[in-house]
Every structure is written in C-alpha cells, then in structure tokens.
Amino acid sequence: MNVAAAPSTMDPSGSPPNGRYEYLLQQVVQLNTDLHKTVALSQSLKSERDSLQELTQRLKQDVMRCEERCEKMQEVLMTETEYKVQSDRKHEALMHKWKQQLEIKAREFEVLQKNLAPPKDLDQLRLAIQDEVELPHRQRTQGLQLEIDKYREMYYSVRRDFEILKTEHDQTIINHGHEIESTIATHMVLMNDLKRQLDAADDRAADMHTTDKLRRMELDKDTLVTENHKLRQELEHVRQAKVDLFQRQEADATKFATQMTDVLGKLTNVDLELKATARQLGRCKQDCERLQGVVDEKDKKLREATDDAMRLREQVKQKDLLLVDNHNLHSSKLRELRAELEADKVQFKQKQVDWMDQIASLQLALQQSEETFQKREKEWHLEQAKQVALQSHGDTHTQHTTAALQAKLAEKTAEAATLQETLDGCTQRATHALDQEQLKVHRLQGEKDSLSAKLTTAQELVTKLKAENLSWRSQLKEVEQEYRVLQGKYRDAMQNQQDLQSQLDQDKAKIQYLEDDLVKLTDERTNDKQSFEKSQAHLQAQLDETLAASFNARRSLADEHKKVADKLTKSLVKAERKRDAYKEKCLQVHERYKAAAMAKEAAAVQLQQLKDQHHIEIQQFLTQWSHAEDSRLSGSMPGKPMDMKLDSFLAEIDQYNQIHSPRLS
C-alpha cells in the first residue's frame, strides 16, 4: 500500500519531469530492493548448500565407518572360518582315531563276548552303560540344539530387519534425490521468474518516458509485490518442507545408525554365541575323550577282572580236582586200610582160632599123653608090683619082662621126649607166632592209629578245603556279579559310544548345515556389499553430477548476477545523468516549486519510509534467496572470489545510496 501511495506524491499539474523523477527514484529504490533480495536469496541458498554439504560429509563418514565395520566383520568371519576348518580337520582326525579305536574295541569286545558272556547280557550291559554315560551329554546336546535354533531365529529376524532398513534407506535416498531435484527445479523456475522480472524491469526502465508505461509499471510493481509475497510464502513453504525433510532425514539417519548399531551388536552377540558354541563343542569333545578314557579304563578293568575270574576259576578247578583226588586217594587208602585191617583181623582171628585149636589139640594131646603116661606109669607100677610079686617066679621071666618093659619104657620115654620136643616146638612156634601176631596187631594198631590220625587230618583238610571251596565259590560269585556289572557297564559304554558317534554325526551334519548357511549368508553379504558399493558409486556419481551442475548453475548465476549488476550500474549511470539533467531543470524551475516544497518534503519523508521498508524487504528476500541458493548448490564449494565481489558490489550500492540519498532528498 505504501508503494501504491507513492504515485500520489506527484505534482498535481502532472508535469512529466516531476513524475519522471519520482518514477526514476522509485525504480532505483525497487532495483535496490530487488538487488538486496537477490543477495539475501543468494546467501540463504549458500547456507543451505553448506548444510547439505555437511550432511553429505556426515553421510560419507557414516559410509566409511560402515565399510570399516564390514571389513572388520569380514576379517572376523575369515578367522572364524579358518578356525572352523582347523577344528573340522582336528575333528576328522579325532573321529578317524576314535573309529580305529572303536574297531579295535569292537574286535576285543567280540572276542570277550565269545569267551565270557552271552550277547544278551552284553547288550544289557551296553545299554546300561550307554544310558548312564549318554544322559548328561544328550541333555547338553539338546540344550545346545535349542540355543542354536534360538540364535538362528534371532539371526533371521535381524536379517529381515536389516533388509527392511536397507530398503527404507534406499527409498529414503531415492525420495531425497527426488526432493532435491524438485527443489532445484523450483529454484530454477524461481530464478527464471526473477530473470524475467529483471528483464521486465530493464524494459520498463527503457520505456519510462510515458505515463502509460509508468502506470503499467506501477501495476506491474503491484503484481510483482503480490507475486513477491506469494513467492515468499512459497519460499517459506519450501524452506519449511526442506527443514522437515532435513529433520526427517536426520531422524532416519539416526534411526538407521541405531539400527545398524543394534544389528552389529546382534551380529557380535551371534559371533560370541558361535564362539561359545564352539567352546561347548570342544568341551563336548573333551567329555567324549574323557568318556572314551573311562570306557578304556572300564575295558581294562573288565579284562583284568576277566583274567582274575579265569585265574580264580582255574585255581578253583585245580583245587576242586586236587580236593577230589585227595579225597578219592584218602578214601581209597582208607578203604584199602579198612579192607586190609578187616582181612588182617579175619586172618588173625582165623590164625588165632587155628592156633587155639592147635594149642587145645596140643594141650589135649599133652593131657592124653600125661594121662597115658600116668596110666602107663600106674601100669608100670602095677607091673613093677607084679614083677616084684612075680620075681619070685623066675628071674628069666623077670628079665625078659623087665627088658620088654624097659624097651617099652624107652619107647614111651622116646615118644614122650618126642612129644615133649614137639610140644615145645609147637609151643615155641605158637609163642613166636603169637608174638608175631601181637607185633602185627600192634603194628596194625599203630597203622590204624596213624590212619585214623591221617583220616582225621584228611577230614579236617577236607573241611578246610570245603570251607575254602565255599569261600572261593562266594568270591567267584562276587567276581561273576562284578563281571556282569562290568559287562552291563561295558554294553552301556559301547551303546553310549555309538550314540555319541551318531550324535557327533548329527552335530557334524548340523555344523555342515550351519556352514552352508554361513556361506550363503557370506555370499549374500558379498552381493549386498557389491550392490551397496554400486549404489554408493551411483549415488556418488549422481552427487558429483549434481555438484557439477550446481557449480555450473552457480557460475552461470554469478555471470548473470554480474550482467545484472553491469546493467544496474549502466542504468544507475544513466539515471545519474538523467538526474543531473533533471537537477539542472529542477534548479531552473526551483522558484516555481517553492510552493510545493512542503509537499516535496512530505514526499521525501514518505519516500524515506518506503525506502527503509523496501530495504528491509529486499534484505529479507535476499536472505531467503541466499538460503534457496545454498540449498540448490549444496554439493559444491562456495565461490569465494565471486562472494567477495558480490559483497563489495553490495557495499558500493549501500555507499552509493547513503551518499545520494541526501542529494535525492
């Protein structure tokens, strides 16, 4: 409204010099205002360019950090892969060694199975040992399997989040590029409008001799002011949208950095958990080795117990055989001694009966002989008495009778002597035989006593041997029980070893599966890295192109500004010349305009107010324009010499305004 009120200060008479002078003053003020607005817009565009350049530097630093982290993670992955290959080799060597030991143990076990126990007991022993040894390892393996599944799910979820974030980041970059392109297009449209306005201003300055053109220019000025307000509003909207875009991009970048940090933390946790799983696998291998040592020790103890049992069985068999032989020998000797004793007793009784019969017969014969001798002696005495009685009969008959009797007596005496000798011999033989028999009886009695003692000793020995046999049998039963227990443990150990082997095969298959997953993920990561590098190179190329385009636009804009400044300088020179001419004319007609001095002073005050207002507006417009220019030229470095020239040019314009404003007033 103040601008619209400016034409009312012209002379009521409508003289062309006064109107032309005021029109020139208004054009100068308007051009000064437009110049300040242009400079302010250039400054705002420059600041926006600096902020975009800082954002680009931050994004480059973030990309460098991400590349360093990716390289570190790749190095960690390579070391883990080498460690995995070494552990696989060690595991294969250990498995080959265990397989050889298992084959050796299996052959030994088959030999022991053939020699010692039935297969059913060995299977039970194997199952028991396997259940006893395998239970903690199976529980530990199940826990590890659950942890591996959990970590796999976590890894897949992190992978999905990473893909989503990557897609969002790419979409954000694309949207940001589109917004930058739209902002650049808007800025170019705005600059074209400003160029057209400057051209229109030049045309209006060239055609400022007529009042119609002045009115048209005033109308154009009003429309330009309206368009300026509209452009300011649009520029405010664009700046607000740009600020929102920057804030959203910063928030997205912060969110992306946080998510990348979380992803890296999760990857680190997954690596740590993988190392912990590898350590647990090593501990499982150590447990397997320890269990293998326990199984070897149990096998050794089993072999020792088997050897002890076989040795004890041999000893028991030998002692049983020795005991049976001794018992049979003693029994046979005892039977023989008893038979001999019975035979000797029978023979002795028979001989005793025979000798008693002989003694009785001899005593009977002796008694008969004594009776006969006594009878004969009585007969002899009778005959002697008869002979004494008949002695008187004759000596011849007596001699013959005496001779006959003597002969008979000699015969009887000889018979008695013979019988006596025979009786003595028989008595001696009987006594000698009796003595011998008594000696035999004593000897047999001694032998009987010794045999009884031997029998008692043999019975005691048999009792001791029976007790020892019972103790050995109990020990044998205990050893057999221990052997059965060891067989059960051995079967359990073998079954546990087989289960451990199967579990190790399963773990190996799972590890192979995890390795395949790791290789796939490594390939995917390599592909992602390549795609990221390609996109980064593409974005870098786009950024370079944008920087080059912005630099070219900046240079062209500077050239245009220089041309506009030259035009303004020329127009100002022309205006000064015209002003001098108009000043001379004004001095000539000074006396005529004394009456209008007060009105002129009021117009000058109004003009100063309008000038200040337009100066403030052009400063704001130039500030906005500089922000827009900086946002458009964010990728390129500011041209320091051109800014210095522009600042010096603005300083000269301000100095010119300060010098010529009093003169104009």
XYZ file of C-alpha atoms in Angstrom:
665
model
C 0.000 0.000 0.000
C 2.914 2.315 0.662
C 4.264 1.524 -2.757
C 0.879 2.209 -4.272
C 0.706 5.511 -2.437
C 3.963 6.670 -3.979
C 2.426 7.907 -7.264
C 0.096 10.206 -5.325
C 3.068 12.395 -4.425
C 3.478 13.587 -7.965
C 2.710 17.101 -8.958
C -0.991 17.737 -9.418
C -0.248 19.509 -12.612
C 1.063 16.154 -13.945
C 4.256 17.635 -15.291
C 6.387 14.942 -16.888
C 9.743 15.908 -15.304
C 8.443 15.617 -11.760
C 6.658 12.349 -12.476
C 9.642 11.044 -14.344
C 11.947 11.991 -11.481
C 9.783 10.270 -8.901
C 9.443 7.294 -11.219
C 13.208 7.097 -11.522
C 13.575 7.316 -7.769
C 11.030 4.538 -7.357
C 12.808 2.443 -9.986
C 16.117 2.963 -8.212
C 14.585 2.004 -4.881
C 12.874 -1.003 -6.457
C 16.059 -2.101 -8.185
C 17.990 -1.656 -4.945
C 15.326 -3.660 -3.148
C 15.407 -6.397 -5.785
C 19.184 -6.458 -5.619
C 19.164 -6.840 -1.836
C 16.520 -9.544 -2.113
C 18.617 -11.324 -4.703
C 21.693 -11.100 -2.475
C 19.684 -12.346 0.525
C 18.329 -15.228 -1.545
C 21.875 -15.999 -2.669
C 23.042 -16.015 0.960
C 20.193 -18.319 2.001
C 20.957 -20.671 -0.885
C 24.617 -20.574 0.116
C 23.794 -21.518 3.732
C 21.532 -24.324 2.515
C 24.340 -25.520 0.250
C 26.734 -25.545 3.237
C 24.264 -27.518 5.340
C 23.732 -30.017 2.519
C 27.480 -30.299 2.097
C 27.889 -31.003 5.822
C 25.135 -33.606 5.574
C 26.948 -35.168 2.613
C 30.204 -35.242 4.592
C 28.429 -36.902 7.512
C 26.893 -39.467 5.170
C 30.317 -40.129 3.658
C 31.783 -40.606 7.136
C 28.924 -42.959 8.012
C 29.563 -44.908 4.817
C 33.295 -45.102 5.646
C 32.509 -46.336 9.155
C 30.097 -48.910 7.747
C 32.764 -50.075 5.294
C 35.327 -50.350 8.111
C 32.852 -52.333 10.188
C 32.107 -54.557 7.214
C 35.849 -55.139 6.693
C 36.300 -55.949 10.387
C 33.347 -58.307 10.291
C 34.785 -59.901 7.136
C 38.156 -60.372 8.892
C 36.388 -61.886 11.898
C 34.434 -64.127 9.535
C 37.643 -65.234 7.792
C 39.353 -66.022 11.129
C 36.276 -67.885 12.297
C 36.185 -69.787 9.008
C 39.874 -70.726 9.347
C 39.300 -71.778 12.940
C 36.281 -73.786 11.805
C 38.325 -75.511 9.080
C 41.097 -76.322 11.576
C 38.573 -77.602 14.098
C 36.933 -79.714 11.357
C 40.286 -81.203 10.455
C 41.063 -81.941 14.076
C 37.585 -83.365 14.490
C 38.008 -85.594 11.426
C 41.404 -86.814 12.678
C 39.917 -87.433 16.107
C 36.949 -89.229 14.561
C 39.298 -91.380 12.474
C 41.288 -92.208 15.597
C 38.106 -92.969 17.545
C 36.881 -95.104 14.650
C 40.083 -97.156 14.709
C 39.870 -97.473 18.490
C 36.210 -98.414 18.156
C 37.054 -101.110 15.622
C 39.793 -102.448 17.908
C 37.430 -102.338 20.898
C 34.696 -103.947 18.832
C 37.000 -106.819 17.895
C 38.116 -107.178 21.511
C 34.522 -106.986 22.601
C 33.510 -109.673 20.113
C 36.321 -111.874 21.416
C 35.224 -111.207 25.006
C 31.632 -111.774 24.014
C 32.518 -115.130 22.505
C 34.630 -116.110 25.515
C 32.846 -114.643 28.510
C 29.221 -113.654 28.393
C 26.145 -114.260 26.239
C 25.104 -111.478 23.829
C 22.003 -110.675 25.802
C 23.962 -109.781 28.947
C 26.434 -107.784 26.876
C 23.583 -105.883 25.236
C 22.057 -105.145 28.619
C 25.449 -104.049 29.955
C 25.997 -101.874 26.887
C 22.552 -100.298 27.195
C 23.032 -99.599 30.910
C 26.474 -98.027 30.398
C 25.175 -96.087 27.402
C 22.195 -94.735 29.353
C 24.425 -93.844 32.288
C 27.072 -92.065 30.220
C 24.909 -90.615 27.456
C 22.227 -88.889 29.549
C 24.163 -85.696 30.508
C 25.673 -85.419 27.047
C 22.248 -85.863 25.429
C 20.795 -83.180 27.707
C 23.708 -80.869 26.930
C 23.311 -81.550 23.206
C 19.576 -80.831 23.352
C 20.294 -77.557 25.181
C 22.873 -76.611 22.546
C 20.407 -77.502 19.784
C 17.760 -75.262 21.368
C 20.285 -72.424 21.682
C 21.352 -72.892 18.035
C 17.696 -72.769 16.912
C 17.123 -69.649 19.015
C 20.204 -67.939 17.605
C 19.201 -68.950 14.078
C 15.767 -67.385 14.590
C 17.422 -64.258 16.032
C 19.762 -64.123 13.049
C 16.892 -64.496 10.584
C 14.891 -61.768 12.367
C 17.948 -59.477 12.371
C 18.446 -60.283 8.702
C 14.852 -59.368 7.913
C 15.167 -56.124 9.912
C 18.391 -55.342 8.063
C 16.721 -55.925 4.679
C 13.761 -53.752 5.699
C 16.070 -50.987 6.943
C 18.172 -51.252 3.804
C 15.060 -50.960 1.630
C 13.834 -47.997 3.686
C 17.255 -46.357 3.447
C 17.370 -46.827 -0.333
C 13.833 -45.481 -0.637
C 14.774 -42.530 1.592
C 17.809 -41.795 -0.597
C 15.632 -42.002 -3.720
C 12.996 -39.739 -2.157
C 15.702 -37.333 -1.047
C 17.079 -37.250 -4.598
C 13.603 -36.596 -5.993
C 13.032 -33.837 -3.440
C 16.402 -32.279 -4.271
C 15.556 -32.442 -7.971
C 12.150 -30.879 -7.314
C 13.795 -28.181 -5.160
C 16.345 -27.481 -7.908
C 13.554 -27.325 -10.484
C 11.586 -24.948 -8.246
C 14.698 -22.840 -7.763
C 15.313 -22.740 -11.497
C 11.704 -21.703 -12.080
C 12.105 -19.016 -9.418
C 15.357 -17.818 -10.980
C 13.742 -17.741 -14.409
C 10.896 -15.704 -12.945
C 13.412 -13.342 -11.359
C 15.280 -13.091 -14.655
C 12.060 -12.330 -16.436
C 11.255 -9.746 -13.777
C 14.717 -8.192 -14.221
C 14.232 -8.157 -17.983
C 10.819 -6.628 -17.474
C 12.395 -4.069 -15.127
C 15.017 -3.273 -17.775
C 12.275 -2.934 -20.346
C 10.302 -0.767 -18.001
C 13.419 1.333 -17.301
C 13.934 1.724 -21.049
C 10.298 2.661 -21.554
C 9.833 5.130 -18.664
C 9.080 8.228 -20.730
C 5.375 7.822 -20.971
C 2.771 7.944 -18.283
C 1.026 4.874 -19.604
C 4.174 2.888 -19.224
C 4.538 4.317 -15.723
C 1.055 3.203 -14.829
C 1.710 -0.205 -16.367
C 4.952 -0.411 -14.440
C 3.138 0.615 -11.267
C 0.598 -2.099 -11.961
C 3.456 -4.478 -12.704
C 5.047 -3.370 -9.478
C 1.850 -4.143 -7.590
C 1.644 -7.522 -9.290
C 5.311 -8.076 -8.598
C 4.779 -7.188 -4.952
C 1.869 -9.608 -4.864
C 3.922 -12.239 -6.631
C 6.782 -11.431 -4.293
C 4.529 -12.108 -1.325
C 3.353 -15.293 -2.984
C 6.924 -16.290 -3.735
C 7.876 -15.515 -0.167
C 5.055 -17.702 1.070
C 6.052 -20.446 -1.352
C 9.660 -19.992 -0.322
C 8.622 -20.267 3.321
C 6.719 -23.429 2.481
C 9.687 -24.774 0.543
C 12.063 -23.859 3.382
C 9.734 -25.481 5.922
C 9.462 -28.571 3.710
C 13.238 -28.588 3.353
C 13.683 -28.257 7.133
C 11.169 -31.057 7.659
C 12.983 -33.102 5.037
C 16.332 -32.475 6.770
C 14.853 -33.340 10.144
C 13.260 -36.457 8.726
C 16.496 -37.417 7.003
C 18.457 -36.802 10.193
C 15.916 -38.845 12.146
C 16.093 -41.596 9.507
C 19.882 -41.441 9.552
C 19.887 -41.600 13.366
C 17.404 -44.441 13.281
C 19.432 -46.206 10.611
C 22.649 -45.707 12.617
C 20.902 -47.016 15.746
C 19.543 -49.987 13.853
C 22.940 -50.624 12.280
C 24.470 -50.457 15.768
C 21.840 -52.890 17.026
C 22.453 -55.153 14.033
C 26.209 -55.024 14.604
C 25.649 -55.704 18.295
C 23.428 -58.630 17.441
C 25.983 -59.876 14.937
C 28.659 -59.538 17.617
C 26.418 -61.442 20.020
C 25.857 -64.091 17.350
C 29.634 -64.329 16.830
C 30.178 -64.598 20.576
C 27.458 -67.209 20.819
C 29.041 -69.050 17.891
C 32.378 -68.990 19.728
C 30.624 -70.146 22.915
C 29.001 -72.935 20.896
C 32.420 -73.872 19.501
C 33.836 -73.886 23.042
C 30.912 -76.033 24.184
C 31.577 -78.330 21.247
C 35.225 -78.518 22.358
C 34.059 -79.303 25.872
C 31.775 -81.988 24.427
C 34.752 -83.394 22.553
C 36.760 -83.338 25.784
C 33.853 -85.073 27.524
C 33.817 -87.646 24.736
C 37.555 -88.137 25.142
C 37.111 -88.424 28.895
C 34.262 -90.891 28.383
C 36.443 -92.773 25.919
C 39.145 -92.876 28.599
C 36.567 -94.082 31.125
C 35.433 -96.736 28.643
C 39.060 -97.757 28.075
C 39.616 -97.910 31.812
C 36.414 -99.941 32.205
C 37.591 -102.227 29.406
C 40.948 -102.601 31.108
C 39.272 -103.327 34.441
C 36.921 -105.722 32.668
C 39.853 -107.538 31.081
C 41.658 -107.610 34.428
C 38.513 -108.862 36.156
C 38.036 -111.418 33.383
C 41.637 -112.560 33.767
C 41.212 -112.695 37.551
C 37.969 -114.619 37.135
C 39.590 -117.053 34.720
C 42.567 -117.439 37.020
C 40.276 -117.931 40.022
C 38.224 -120.407 38.038
C 41.362 -122.311 37.109
C 42.514 -122.232 40.720
C 39.097 -123.352 41.926
C 39.028 -126.090 39.300
C 42.547 -127.176 40.241
C 41.688 -127.115 43.928
C 38.459 -128.964 43.237
C 40.351 -131.556 41.234
C 43.066 -131.723 43.892
C 40.448 -131.984 46.601
C 38.600 -134.686 44.691
C 41.865 -136.517 44.003
C 42.936 -136.241 47.641
C 39.514 -137.271 48.793
C 39.456 -140.196 46.380
C 43.008 -141.128 47.317
C 42.282 -140.921 51.018
C 39.022 -142.739 50.519
C 40.732 -145.469 48.510
C 43.570 -145.664 51.025
C 41.076 -145.731 53.851
C 39.067 -148.420 52.112
C 42.230 -150.365 51.422
C 43.402 -149.937 55.004
C 39.998 -150.883 56.280
C 39.914 -153.885 53.960
C 43.446 -154.854 54.995
C 42.531 -154.308 58.620
C 39.411 -156.393 58.246
C 41.354 -159.038 56.341
C 44.109 -158.933 58.952
C 41.503 -159.146 61.678
C 39.813 -162.055 59.964
C 43.149 -163.712 59.263
C 44.316 -163.021 62.787
C 41.100 -164.391 64.174
C 41.393 -167.365 61.860
C 45.006 -167.877 62.833
C 44.125 -167.298 66.466
C 41.370 -169.857 66.173
C 43.763 -172.209 64.375
C 46.443 -171.676 66.957
C 43.944 -172.013 69.745
C 42.752 -175.204 68.129
C 46.312 -176.354 67.777
C 47.081 -175.323 71.373
C 43.901 -177.012 72.510
C 44.765 -180.096 70.490
C 48.325 -179.976 71.817
C 47.065 -179.496 75.357
C 44.600 -182.287 74.792
C 47.385 -184.431 73.344
C 49.582 -183.416 76.264
C 46.847 -184.268 78.716
C 46.269 -187.530 76.895
C 49.998 -188.112 76.918
C 50.127 -187.306 80.629
C 47.124 -189.434 81.241
C 48.670 -192.144 79.136
C 51.983 -191.674 80.930
C 50.272 -191.698 84.267
C 48.242 -194.654 83.163
C 51.351 -196.271 81.875
C 53.191 -195.267 84.995
C 50.395 -196.792 87.019
C 50.521 -199.763 84.771
C 54.283 -199.853 85.209
C 53.928 -199.568 88.880
C 51.347 -202.304 88.697
C 53.634 -204.243 86.501
C 56.520 -203.394 88.798
C 54.432 -204.609 91.651
C 53.511 -207.606 89.597
C 57.134 -208.084 88.752
C 58.053 -207.745 92.374
C 55.293 -210.155 93.121
C 56.304 -212.427 90.343
C 60.007 -212.008 90.938
C 59.874 -214.983 92.646
C 58.575 -216.792 89.616
C 61.653 -216.624 87.872
C 64.454 -214.326 87.057
C 64.330 -215.131 83.348
C 60.779 -214.235 83.056
C 61.524 -211.122 85.078
C 64.479 -210.187 82.968
C 62.514 -210.693 79.780
C 59.644 -208.724 81.247
C 61.981 -206.083 82.572
C 63.750 -205.869 79.251
C 60.420 -205.662 77.457
C 59.198 -203.110 79.899
C 62.433 -201.234 79.666
C 62.191 -201.333 75.911
C 58.624 -200.155 76.085
C 59.628 -197.566 78.678
C 62.434 -196.412 76.413
C 59.994 -196.267 73.530
C 57.462 -194.433 75.629
C 60.196 -192.210 77.013
C 61.385 -191.547 73.460
C 57.800 -190.925 72.407
C 57.311 -188.683 75.446
C 60.550 -186.863 74.630
C 59.486 -186.603 71.028
C 56.078 -185.421 72.074
C 57.704 -183.074 74.576
C 60.003 -181.753 71.863
C 57.099 -181.498 69.505
C 55.077 -179.769 72.196
C 57.981 -177.464 72.982
C 58.452 -176.715 69.292
C 54.747 -176.175 68.840
C 54.687 -174.074 71.979
C 57.649 -172.095 70.786
C 56.174 -171.795 67.304
C 52.818 -170.818 68.756
C 54.502 -168.367 71.126
C 56.604 -166.987 68.289
C 53.571 -166.821 66.015
C 51.587 -165.251 68.828
C 54.350 -162.741 69.379
C 54.467 -162.054 65.675
C 50.730 -161.758 65.565
C 50.824 -159.462 68.576
C 53.517 -157.442 66.836
C 51.363 -157.418 63.728
C 48.402 -156.398 65.861
C 50.469 -153.648 67.465
C 51.769 -152.597 64.072
C 48.287 -152.688 62.602
C 47.014 -150.836 65.637
C 49.698 -148.198 65.077
C 48.862 -148.115 61.417
C 45.232 -147.904 62.417
C 46.007 -145.015 64.749
C 48.143 -143.305 62.114
C 45.455 -143.906 59.511
C 42.862 -142.618 61.967
C 45.031 -139.532 62.514
C 45.529 -139.213 58.770
C 41.813 -139.708 58.309
C 41.142 -137.038 60.910
C 43.709 -134.774 59.257
C 42.230 -135.574 55.861
C 38.756 -134.873 57.197
C 39.986 -131.594 58.670
C 41.725 -130.851 55.383
C 38.551 -131.753 53.514
C 36.594 -129.474 55.865
C 39.086 -126.686 55.299
C 39.051 -127.323 51.584
C 35.261 -127.316 51.635
C 35.319 -124.011 53.539
C 37.906 -122.658 51.119
C 35.842 -124.013 48.278
C 32.782 -122.239 49.646
C 34.765 -119.027 50.106
C 36.218 -119.364 46.609
C 32.758 -120.075 45.263
C 31.410 -116.975 47.050
C 34.339 -114.969 45.689
C 33.691 -116.476 42.289
C 30.045 -115.467 42.539
C 31.088 -111.947 43.578
C 33.563 -111.798 40.709
C 30.899 -113.097 38.332
C 28.493 -110.484 39.701
C 31.124 -107.783 39.224
C 31.805 -109.205 35.799
C 28.108 -108.998 34.947
C 28.026 -105.408 36.262
C 31.121 -104.578 34.232
C 29.569 -106.283 31.229
C 26.454 -104.149 31.687
C 28.582 -101.031 32.038
C 30.610 -102.070 29.046
C 27.466 -102.562 26.992
C 26.188 -99.203 28.197
C 29.531 -97.623 27.359
C 29.528 -99.170 23.896
C 25.933 -98.095 23.316
C 26.795 -94.646 24.668
C 29.772 -94.546 22.355
C 27.571 -95.492 19.423
C 25.022 -92.865 20.435
C 27.824 -90.339 20.857
C 29.062 -91.303 17.423
C 25.588 -90.820 15.973
C 25.219 -87.573 17.911
C 28.599 -86.438 16.632
C 27.488 -87.308 13.110
C 24.313 -85.304 13.663
C 26.329 -82.414 15.109
C 28.669 -82.634 12.153
C 25.693 -82.532 9.785
C 24.280 -79.568 11.705
C 27.647 -77.834 11.613
C 27.808 -78.515 7.876
C 24.321 -77.076 7.553
C 25.381 -74.015 9.566
C 28.481 -73.713 7.404
C 26.305 -73.826 4.294
C 24.083 -71.151 5.828
C 27.175 -69.143 6.710
C 28.499 -69.499 3.152
C 25.118 -68.455 1.772
C 24.969 -65.510 4.161
C 28.551 -64.611 3.239
C 27.609 -64.688 -0.441
C 24.514 -62.636 0.278
C 26.611 -60.207 2.309
C 29.137 -60.013 -0.549
C 26.322 -59.413 -3.026
C 24.791 -56.829 -0.698
C 28.168 -55.181 -0.317
C 28.652 -55.152 -4.082
C 25.155 -53.758 -4.610
C 25.811 -51.238 -1.835
C 29.099 -50.258 -3.477
C 27.347 -49.980 -6.837
C 24.561 -47.879 -5.328
C 27.164 -45.845 -3.476
C 29.131 -45.336 -6.681
C 25.915 -44.449 -8.491
C 24.939 -42.017 -5.736
C 28.466 -40.628 -5.731
C 28.256 -40.149 -9.487
C 24.866 -38.510 -9.101
C 26.283 -36.376 -6.322
C 29.245 -35.405 -8.491
C 26.900 -34.624 -11.356
C 24.708 -32.620 -9.004
C 27.747 -30.794 -7.666
C 28.972 -30.104 -11.180
C 25.519 -28.948 -12.246
C 25.180 -26.805 -9.140
C 28.658 -25.382 -9.706
C 27.798 -24.615 -13.322
C 24.499 -23.116 -12.222
C 26.356 -21.145 -9.574
C 28.829 -19.896 -12.155
C 26.083 -19.085 -14.647
C 24.119 -17.385 -11.887
C 27.203 -15.406 -10.914
C 27.658 -14.400 -14.536
C 24.024 -13.426 -14.693
C 24.409 -11.501 -11.449
C 27.426 -9.770 -12.926
C 25.494 -8.941 -16.064
C 22.567 -7.721 -13.973
C 24.972 -5.663 -11.866
C 26.514 -4.213 -15.015
C 23.066 -3.406 -16.312
C 22.155 -1.864 -12.988
C 25.389 0.107 -13.000
C 24.695 1.331 -16.505
C 21.109 2.125 -15.571
C 22.374 3.927 -12.481
C 24.841 5.883 -14.596
C 22.044 6.740 -16.968
C 19.861 7.598 -14.024
C 22.622 9.823 -12.619
C 22.995 11.576 -15.936
C 19.274 11.999 -16.181
C 19.262 13.060 -12.565
C 21.867 15.707 -13.274
C 19.834 16.904 -16.201
C 16.725 16.821 -14.132
C 18.622 18.611 -11.372
C 19.568 21.404 -13.729
C 15.991 21.593 -14.852
C 14.894 21.496 -11.225
C 17.265 24.358 -10.391
C 15.807 26.292 -13.256
C 12.299 25.699 -12.060
C 13.227 25.880 -8.370
C 11.386 29.083 -7.887
C 8.266 27.548 -9.304
C 8.376 24.640 -6.931
C 8.786 26.624 -3.714
C 5.126 26.389 -3.113
C 5.367 22.607 -3.353
C 8.399 22.349 -1.014
C 6.404 21.175 1.946
C 4.659 18.592 -0.206
C 8.011 17.562 -1.565
C 9.468 17.230 1.941
C 6.488 15.143 2.930
C 7.004 13.077 -0.195
C 10.692 12.778 0.704
C 9.797 11.562 4.211
C 7.349 9.147 2.667
C 9.990 8.115 0.185
C 12.496 7.511 3.006
C 9.968 5.364 4.820
C 9.253 3.445 1.643
C 12.951 3.139 1.050
C 13.551 1.755 4.547
C 10.629 -0.607 4.188
C 11.802 -1.753 0.769
C 15.333 -2.044 2.106
C 14.103 -4.359 4.886
C 12.014 -6.342 2.405
C 14.875 -6.721 -0.019
C 17.157 -7.807 2.821
C 14.635 -10.495 3.764
C 14.201 -11.502 0.141
C 17.958 -11.651 -0.365
C 18.311 -13.753 2.796
C 15.639 -16.151 1.573
C 17.170 -16.236 -1.871
C 20.615 -16.981 -0.417
C 19.134 -19.873 1.588
C 17.456 -21.208 -1.539
C 20.680 -20.804 -3.492
C 22.662 -22.652 -0.797
C 20.115 -25.488 -0.753
C 20.380 -25.768 -4.540
C 24.153 -25.587 -4.569
C 24.731 -27.838 -1.510
C 27.099 -30.233 -3.273
C 29.656 -27.659 -4.492
C 32.073 -25.460 -2.568
C 31.125 -21.773 -2.480
C 32.914 -19.460 -4.838
C 34.867 -17.263 -2.505
C 36.023 -14.668 -5.067
C 32.529 -14.240 -6.507
C 31.068 -13.803 -2.980
C 33.709 -11.192 -2.218
C 32.866 -9.372 -5.447
C 29.161 -9.552 -4.667
C 29.708 -8.281 -1.124
C 31.898 -5.450 -2.410
C 29.262 -4.622 -5.012
C 26.534 -4.531 -2.340
C 28.765 -2.366 -0.160
C 29.259 0.050 -3.063
C 25.498 0.121 -3.648
C 24.852 0.870 0.044
C 27.550 3.551 -0.011
C 26.011 4.989 -3.148
C 22.583 5.009 -1.514
C 23.990 6.675 1.605
C 25.781 9.302 -0.477
C 22.999 10.037 -2.914
C 20.024 9.730 -0.556
C 20.578 13.239 0.944
C 21.101 14.571 -2.509
C 17.867 12.952 -3.623
C 16.111 14.294 -0.619
